[in-house]
Each structure stands twice: as structure tokens, then as C-alpha cells.
mmCIF file of C-alpha atoms in Angstrom:
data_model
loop_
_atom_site.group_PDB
_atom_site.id
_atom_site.type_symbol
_atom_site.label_atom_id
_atom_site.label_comp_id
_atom_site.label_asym_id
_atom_site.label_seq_id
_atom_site.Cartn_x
_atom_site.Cartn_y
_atom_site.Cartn_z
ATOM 1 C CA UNK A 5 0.000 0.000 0.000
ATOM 2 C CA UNK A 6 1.554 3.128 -0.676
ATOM 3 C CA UNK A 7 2.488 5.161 2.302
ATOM 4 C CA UNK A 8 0.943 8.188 0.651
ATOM 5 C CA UNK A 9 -2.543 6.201 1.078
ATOM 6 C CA UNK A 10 -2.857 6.612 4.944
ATOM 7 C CA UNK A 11 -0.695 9.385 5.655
ATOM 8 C CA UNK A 12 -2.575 12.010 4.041
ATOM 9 C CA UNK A 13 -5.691 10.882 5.584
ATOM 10 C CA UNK A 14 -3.650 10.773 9.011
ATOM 11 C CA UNK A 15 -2.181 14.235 8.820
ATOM 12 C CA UNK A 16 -5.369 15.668 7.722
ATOM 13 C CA UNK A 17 -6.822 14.036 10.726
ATOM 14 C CA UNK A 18 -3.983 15.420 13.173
ATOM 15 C CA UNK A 19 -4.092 18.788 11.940
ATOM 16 C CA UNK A 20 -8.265 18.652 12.869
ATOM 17 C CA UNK A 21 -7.837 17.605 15.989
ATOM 18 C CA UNK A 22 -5.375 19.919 16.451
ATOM 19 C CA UNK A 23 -7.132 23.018 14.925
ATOM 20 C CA UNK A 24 -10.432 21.409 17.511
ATOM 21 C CA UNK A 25 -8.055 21.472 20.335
ATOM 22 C CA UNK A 26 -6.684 24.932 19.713
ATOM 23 C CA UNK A 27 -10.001 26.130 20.114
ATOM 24 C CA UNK A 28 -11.342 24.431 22.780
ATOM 25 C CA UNK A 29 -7.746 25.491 24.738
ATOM 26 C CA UNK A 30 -8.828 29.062 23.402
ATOM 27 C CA UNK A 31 -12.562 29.248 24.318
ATOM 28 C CA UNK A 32 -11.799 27.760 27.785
ATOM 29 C CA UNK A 33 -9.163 30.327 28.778
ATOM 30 C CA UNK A 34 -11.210 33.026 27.331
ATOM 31 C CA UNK A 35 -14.271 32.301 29.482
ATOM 32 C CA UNK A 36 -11.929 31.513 32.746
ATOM 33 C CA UNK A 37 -10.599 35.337 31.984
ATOM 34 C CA UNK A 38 -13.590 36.463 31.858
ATOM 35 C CA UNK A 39 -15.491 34.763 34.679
ATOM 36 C CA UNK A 40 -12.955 34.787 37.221
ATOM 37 C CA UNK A 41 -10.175 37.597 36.142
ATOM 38 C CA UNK A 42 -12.679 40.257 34.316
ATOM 39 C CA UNK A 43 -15.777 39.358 36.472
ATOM 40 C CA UNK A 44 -17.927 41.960 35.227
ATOM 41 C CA UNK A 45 -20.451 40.787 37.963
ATOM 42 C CA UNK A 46 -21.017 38.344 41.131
ATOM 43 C CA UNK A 47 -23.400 35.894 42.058
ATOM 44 C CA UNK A 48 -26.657 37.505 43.247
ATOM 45 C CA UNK A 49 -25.905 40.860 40.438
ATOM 46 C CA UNK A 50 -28.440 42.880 38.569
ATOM 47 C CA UNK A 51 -27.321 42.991 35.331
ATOM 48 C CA UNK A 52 -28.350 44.896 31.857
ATOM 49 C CA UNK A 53 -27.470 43.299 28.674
ATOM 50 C CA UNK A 54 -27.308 45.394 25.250
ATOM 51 C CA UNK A 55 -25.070 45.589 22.008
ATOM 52 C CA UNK A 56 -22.437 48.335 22.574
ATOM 53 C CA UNK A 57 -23.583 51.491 21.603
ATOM 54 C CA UNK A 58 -27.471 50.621 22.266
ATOM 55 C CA UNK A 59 -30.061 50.365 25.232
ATOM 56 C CA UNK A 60 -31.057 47.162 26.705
ATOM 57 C CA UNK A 61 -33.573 44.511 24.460
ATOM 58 C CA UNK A 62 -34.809 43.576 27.621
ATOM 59 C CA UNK A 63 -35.268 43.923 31.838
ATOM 60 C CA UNK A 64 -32.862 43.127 34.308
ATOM 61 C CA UNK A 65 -31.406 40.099 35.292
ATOM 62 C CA UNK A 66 -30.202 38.563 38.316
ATOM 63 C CA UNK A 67 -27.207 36.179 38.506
ATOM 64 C CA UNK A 68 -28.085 33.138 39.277
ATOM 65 C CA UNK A 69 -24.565 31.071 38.707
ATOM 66 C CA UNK A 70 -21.132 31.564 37.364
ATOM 67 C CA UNK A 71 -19.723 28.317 35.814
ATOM 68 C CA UNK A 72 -16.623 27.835 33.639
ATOM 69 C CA UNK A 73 -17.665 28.782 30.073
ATOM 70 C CA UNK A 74 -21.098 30.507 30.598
ATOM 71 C CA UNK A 75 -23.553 31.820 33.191
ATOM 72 C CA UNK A 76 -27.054 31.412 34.281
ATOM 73 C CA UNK A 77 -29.565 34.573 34.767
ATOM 74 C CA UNK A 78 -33.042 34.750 35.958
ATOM 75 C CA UNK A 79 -35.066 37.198 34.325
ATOM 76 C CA UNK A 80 -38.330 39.313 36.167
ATOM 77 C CA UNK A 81 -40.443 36.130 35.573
ATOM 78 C CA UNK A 82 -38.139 33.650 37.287
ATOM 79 C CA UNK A 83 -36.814 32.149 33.999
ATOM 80 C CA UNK A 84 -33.401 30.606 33.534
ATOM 81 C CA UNK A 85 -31.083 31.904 30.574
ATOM 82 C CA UNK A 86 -28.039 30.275 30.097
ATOM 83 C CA UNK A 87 -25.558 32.512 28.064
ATOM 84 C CA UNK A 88 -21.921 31.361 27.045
ATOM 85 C CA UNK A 89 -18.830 33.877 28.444
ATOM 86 C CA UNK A 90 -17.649 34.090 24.705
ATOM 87 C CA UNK A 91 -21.329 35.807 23.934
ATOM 88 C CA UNK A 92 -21.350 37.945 26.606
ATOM 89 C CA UNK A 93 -17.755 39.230 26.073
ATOM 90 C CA UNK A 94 -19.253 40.867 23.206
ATOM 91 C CA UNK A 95 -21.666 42.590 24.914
ATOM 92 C CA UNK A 96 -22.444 45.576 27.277
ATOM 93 C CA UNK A 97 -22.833 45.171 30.642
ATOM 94 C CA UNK A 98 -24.374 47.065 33.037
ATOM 95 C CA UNK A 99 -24.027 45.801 36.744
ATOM 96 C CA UNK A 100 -26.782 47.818 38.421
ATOM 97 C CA UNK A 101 -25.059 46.527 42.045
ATOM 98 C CA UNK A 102 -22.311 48.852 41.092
ATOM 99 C CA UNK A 103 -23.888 51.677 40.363
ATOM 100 C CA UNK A 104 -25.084 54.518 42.442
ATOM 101 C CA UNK A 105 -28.369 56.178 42.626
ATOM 102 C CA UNK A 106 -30.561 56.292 39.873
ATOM 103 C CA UNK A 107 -31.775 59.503 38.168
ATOM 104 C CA UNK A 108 -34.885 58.898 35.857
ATOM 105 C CA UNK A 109 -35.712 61.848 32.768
ATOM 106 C CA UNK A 110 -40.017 62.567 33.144
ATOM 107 C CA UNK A 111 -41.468 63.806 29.619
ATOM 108 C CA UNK A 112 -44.381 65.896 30.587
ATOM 109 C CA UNK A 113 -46.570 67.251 27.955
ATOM 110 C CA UNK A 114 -48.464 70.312 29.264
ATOM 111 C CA UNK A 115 -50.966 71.915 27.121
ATOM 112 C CA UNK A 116 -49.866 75.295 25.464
ATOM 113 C CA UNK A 117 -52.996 76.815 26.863
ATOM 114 C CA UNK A 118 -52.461 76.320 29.923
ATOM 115 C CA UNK A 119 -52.157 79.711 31.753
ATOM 116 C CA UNK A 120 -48.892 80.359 32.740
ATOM 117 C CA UNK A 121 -49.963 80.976 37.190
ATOM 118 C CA UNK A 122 -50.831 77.341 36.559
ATOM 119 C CA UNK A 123 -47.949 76.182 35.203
ATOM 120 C CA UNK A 124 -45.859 77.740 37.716
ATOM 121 C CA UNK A 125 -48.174 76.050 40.562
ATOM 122 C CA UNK A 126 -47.560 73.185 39.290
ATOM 123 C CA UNK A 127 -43.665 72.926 38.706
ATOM 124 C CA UNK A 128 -43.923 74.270 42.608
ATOM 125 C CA UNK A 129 -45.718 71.288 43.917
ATOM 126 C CA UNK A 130 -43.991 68.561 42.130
ATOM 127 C CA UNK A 131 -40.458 70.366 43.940
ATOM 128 C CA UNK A 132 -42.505 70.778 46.933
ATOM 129 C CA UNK A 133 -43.603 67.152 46.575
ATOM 130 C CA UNK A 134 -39.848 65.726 45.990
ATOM 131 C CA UNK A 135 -39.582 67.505 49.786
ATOM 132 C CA UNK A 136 -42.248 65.644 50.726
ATOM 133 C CA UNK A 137 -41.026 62.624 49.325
ATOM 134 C CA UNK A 138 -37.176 62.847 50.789
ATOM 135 C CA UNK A 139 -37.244 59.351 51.614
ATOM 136 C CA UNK A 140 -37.771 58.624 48.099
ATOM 137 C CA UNK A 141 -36.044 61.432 46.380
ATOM 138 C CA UNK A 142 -33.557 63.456 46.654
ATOM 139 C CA UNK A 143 -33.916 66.153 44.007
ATOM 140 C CA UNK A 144 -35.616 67.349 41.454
ATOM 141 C CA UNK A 145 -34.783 69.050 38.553
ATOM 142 C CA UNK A 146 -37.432 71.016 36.047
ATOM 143 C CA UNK A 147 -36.861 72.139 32.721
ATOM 144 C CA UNK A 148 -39.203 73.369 29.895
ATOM 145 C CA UNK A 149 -37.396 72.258 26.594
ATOM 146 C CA UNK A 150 -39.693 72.347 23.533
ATOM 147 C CA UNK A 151 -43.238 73.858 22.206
ATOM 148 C CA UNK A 152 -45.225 71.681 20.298
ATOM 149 C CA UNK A 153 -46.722 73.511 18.457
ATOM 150 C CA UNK A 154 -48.269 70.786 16.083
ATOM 151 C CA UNK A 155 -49.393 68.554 19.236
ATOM 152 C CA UNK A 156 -50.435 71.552 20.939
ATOM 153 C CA UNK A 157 -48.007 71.186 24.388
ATOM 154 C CA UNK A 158 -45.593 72.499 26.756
ATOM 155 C CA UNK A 159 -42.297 69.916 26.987
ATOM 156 C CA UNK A 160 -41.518 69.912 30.354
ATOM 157 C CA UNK A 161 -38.643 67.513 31.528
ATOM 158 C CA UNK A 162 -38.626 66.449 35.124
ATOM 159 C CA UNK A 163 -34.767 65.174 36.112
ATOM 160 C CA UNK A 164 -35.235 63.074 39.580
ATOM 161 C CA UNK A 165 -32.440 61.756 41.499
ATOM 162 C CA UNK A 166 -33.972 58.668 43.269
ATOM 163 C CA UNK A 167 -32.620 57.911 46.915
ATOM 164 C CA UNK A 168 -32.520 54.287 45.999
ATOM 165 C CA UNK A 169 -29.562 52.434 44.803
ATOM 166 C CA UNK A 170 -30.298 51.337 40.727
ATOM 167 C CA UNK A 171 -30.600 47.995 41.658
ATOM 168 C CA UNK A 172 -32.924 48.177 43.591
ATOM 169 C CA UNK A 173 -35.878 48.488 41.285
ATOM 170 C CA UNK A 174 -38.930 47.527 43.181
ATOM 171 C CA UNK A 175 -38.753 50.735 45.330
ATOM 172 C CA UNK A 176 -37.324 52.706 42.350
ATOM 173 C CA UNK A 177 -40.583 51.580 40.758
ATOM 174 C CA UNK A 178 -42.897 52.107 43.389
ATOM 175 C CA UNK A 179 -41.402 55.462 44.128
ATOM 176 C CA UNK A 180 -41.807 56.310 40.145
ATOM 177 C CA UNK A 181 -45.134 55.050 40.397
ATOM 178 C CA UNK A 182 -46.298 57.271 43.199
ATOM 179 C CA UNK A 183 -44.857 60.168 41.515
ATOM 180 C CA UNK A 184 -46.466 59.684 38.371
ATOM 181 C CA UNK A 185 -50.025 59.363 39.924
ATOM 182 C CA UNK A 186 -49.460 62.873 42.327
ATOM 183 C CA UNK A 187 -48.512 64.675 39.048
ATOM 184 C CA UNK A 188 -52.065 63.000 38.119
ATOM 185 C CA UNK A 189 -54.453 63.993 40.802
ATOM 186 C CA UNK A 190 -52.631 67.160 40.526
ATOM 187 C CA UNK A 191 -53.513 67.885 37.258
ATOM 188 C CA UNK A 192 -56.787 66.964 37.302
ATOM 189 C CA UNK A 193 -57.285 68.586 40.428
ATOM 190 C CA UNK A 194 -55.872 72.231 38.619
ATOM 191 C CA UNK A 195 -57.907 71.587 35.752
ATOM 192 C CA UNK A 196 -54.790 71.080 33.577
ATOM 193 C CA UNK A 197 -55.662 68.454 30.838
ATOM 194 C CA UNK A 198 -53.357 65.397 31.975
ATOM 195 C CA UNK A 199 -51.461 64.067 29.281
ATOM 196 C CA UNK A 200 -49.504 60.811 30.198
ATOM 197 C CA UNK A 201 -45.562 60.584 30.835
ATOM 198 C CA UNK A 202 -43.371 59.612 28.336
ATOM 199 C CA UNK A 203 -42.981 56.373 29.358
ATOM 200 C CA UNK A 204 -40.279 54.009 30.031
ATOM 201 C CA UNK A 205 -37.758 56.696 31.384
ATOM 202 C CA UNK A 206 -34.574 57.153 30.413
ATOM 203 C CA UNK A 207 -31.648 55.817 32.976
ATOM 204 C CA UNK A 208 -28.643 58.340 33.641
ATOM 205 C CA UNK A 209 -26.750 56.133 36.870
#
């Protein structure tokens, strides 16, 4: 038998399984760096996931567990997600246990016709409310930005500094929601036609 026969088959087959074991060797030291040397985040972690450059496709996860090559998330329904380290080293992460405070941008669309004693009353009690509210938050920042004229409003953007750390998003989202209905009863109560927030707000921390 010629030797040519079997030993191109045979150094075909050794270069494969040498290519395969290249990038096993590679994949596993990539995911040990970034598990255990990078460690973007820890076991018990809120984390937001995007593409670099945009926002996040969907809520917050916890960390569940960290294993070799990939790591397991639960998601606001109590779902598992398994995602492998070399995936997630092409991602952003944002590791909400991190971060400090959270400061949330309000849209609020105030009619154009509204008379201006009004609008003055109100930008007073939503600061006088944010007093109120120190437990919840710590300032408030009001700023009319744009007239619609087409839509017939008033832009006015409401910057609020949350006392609450940004992972913790129950009483971020309890405080937001409390907000959101004084501005409300407010409104109706002034006779200023309530048009809703602009709605999820944008995160600064």
C-alpha cells in the first residue's frame, strides 16, 4: 500500500484535531478570563445586557450562577437563561449593584394653553412634593425644553435623582409610580388636561 494512502488521511486528521483542540484550549481560557479575572459581575448581580452602543432589548437580570464557560440569569419572571462567556464578552454590561443612585428623565406634555400661574403652581408642587417625598427622592430638577406647536403642548422635563440604589428596582418603581399618579391627581385637580408621561424613562446612573 503506498504510504501516501494513509498518511494524508492521518495528517489531515492530526491537523483537525489539532485546529479542535486549539479552540477548545482558546474558548476555555477566554471564558476563565472572563469569569474569574474580568468578572464583570457576582453571584446575586443585577445585570443589563445590550449591544455596545445601544439600550437594553430587555429587563434586568439577576445572577443566578457563574460556571466555567457561561452563566445562568433569571429574568423578572423567574426564567433561567443560560448565556456562554464568549457571547457575553461581546456585549455591554451594566451591573446595576455597582452603580449609584438612579436619576430617571419625566417627559411631561403640558398643554400650550395652559395659563402660565398654573404652570408655575404646578412645577412648585412637584419640587414641593420631591420635599415631601425625601425618603424617596432626593432632588428634582425642572426644565421646559420644547413647544409643540403641532401637538399643541408644553415639553416639560422632570430630572429626579432617586434615593434608591439602581438595583434596587422595586422601590425605584414604586417610588416612580407614586410620583407619576401625584402629578395625576394634581392635574386633574388644577384643571390642567393630563397628558400621560413619556414612558419608560430614560436611565442616567
Amino acid at each position: 500500500v503506498p504510504t501516501s494512502a494513509w498518511l494524508v488521511p492521518l495528517g489531515t486528521g492530526i491537523i483537525t484535531v489539532a485546529l479542535l483542540a486549539g479552540s477548545i484550549t482558546s474558548d476555555f481560557f477566554e471564558s476563565f478570563y472572563y469569569a474569574y479575572i474580568t468578572r464583570p459581575y457576582d453571584i446575586g448581580d443585577r445585570v443589563l445586557l445590550s449591544s455596545p452602543g445601544s439600550d437594553p432589548t430587555m429587563a434586568s437580570l439577576v445572577v443566578k450562577n457563574v460556571f466555567l464557560v457561561r452563566t445562568e440569569f433569571l429574568n423578572i419572571a423567574g426564567q433561567s437563561l443560560l448565556i456562554n462567556h464568549s457571547a457575553l464578552n461581546c456585549m455591554s454590561i451594566s451591573n446595576l449593584n455597582k452603580s449609584g443612585r438612579m436619576t430617571m428623565l419625566f417627559v411631561l406634555r403640558v398643554p400650550v394653553v395652559t395659563p402660565v400661574a398654573k404652570i408655575t403652581s404646578l412645577c412648585e408642587a412637584i419640587k414641593a412634593y420631591a420635599t415631601e417625598a425625601a425618603t424617596e427622592w432626593a432632588a428634582f430638577d425642572l426644565l421646559f425644553d420644547d413647544i409643540v406647536n403641532n401637538e399643541g403642548h408644553l415639553s416639560l422635563k422632570i430630572w429626579a435623582e432617586s434615593r434608591f440604589l439602581a438595583h434596587e428596582v422595586v422601590p425605584i418603581y414604586e417610588a416612580k409610580s407614586r410620583l407619576v399618579l401625584f402629578m395625576h391627581t394634581y392635574m386633574q385637580a388644577a384643571s390642567i388636561d393630563y397628558v400621560q408621561p413619556l414612558l419608560p424613562t430614560a436611565r442616567v446612573a
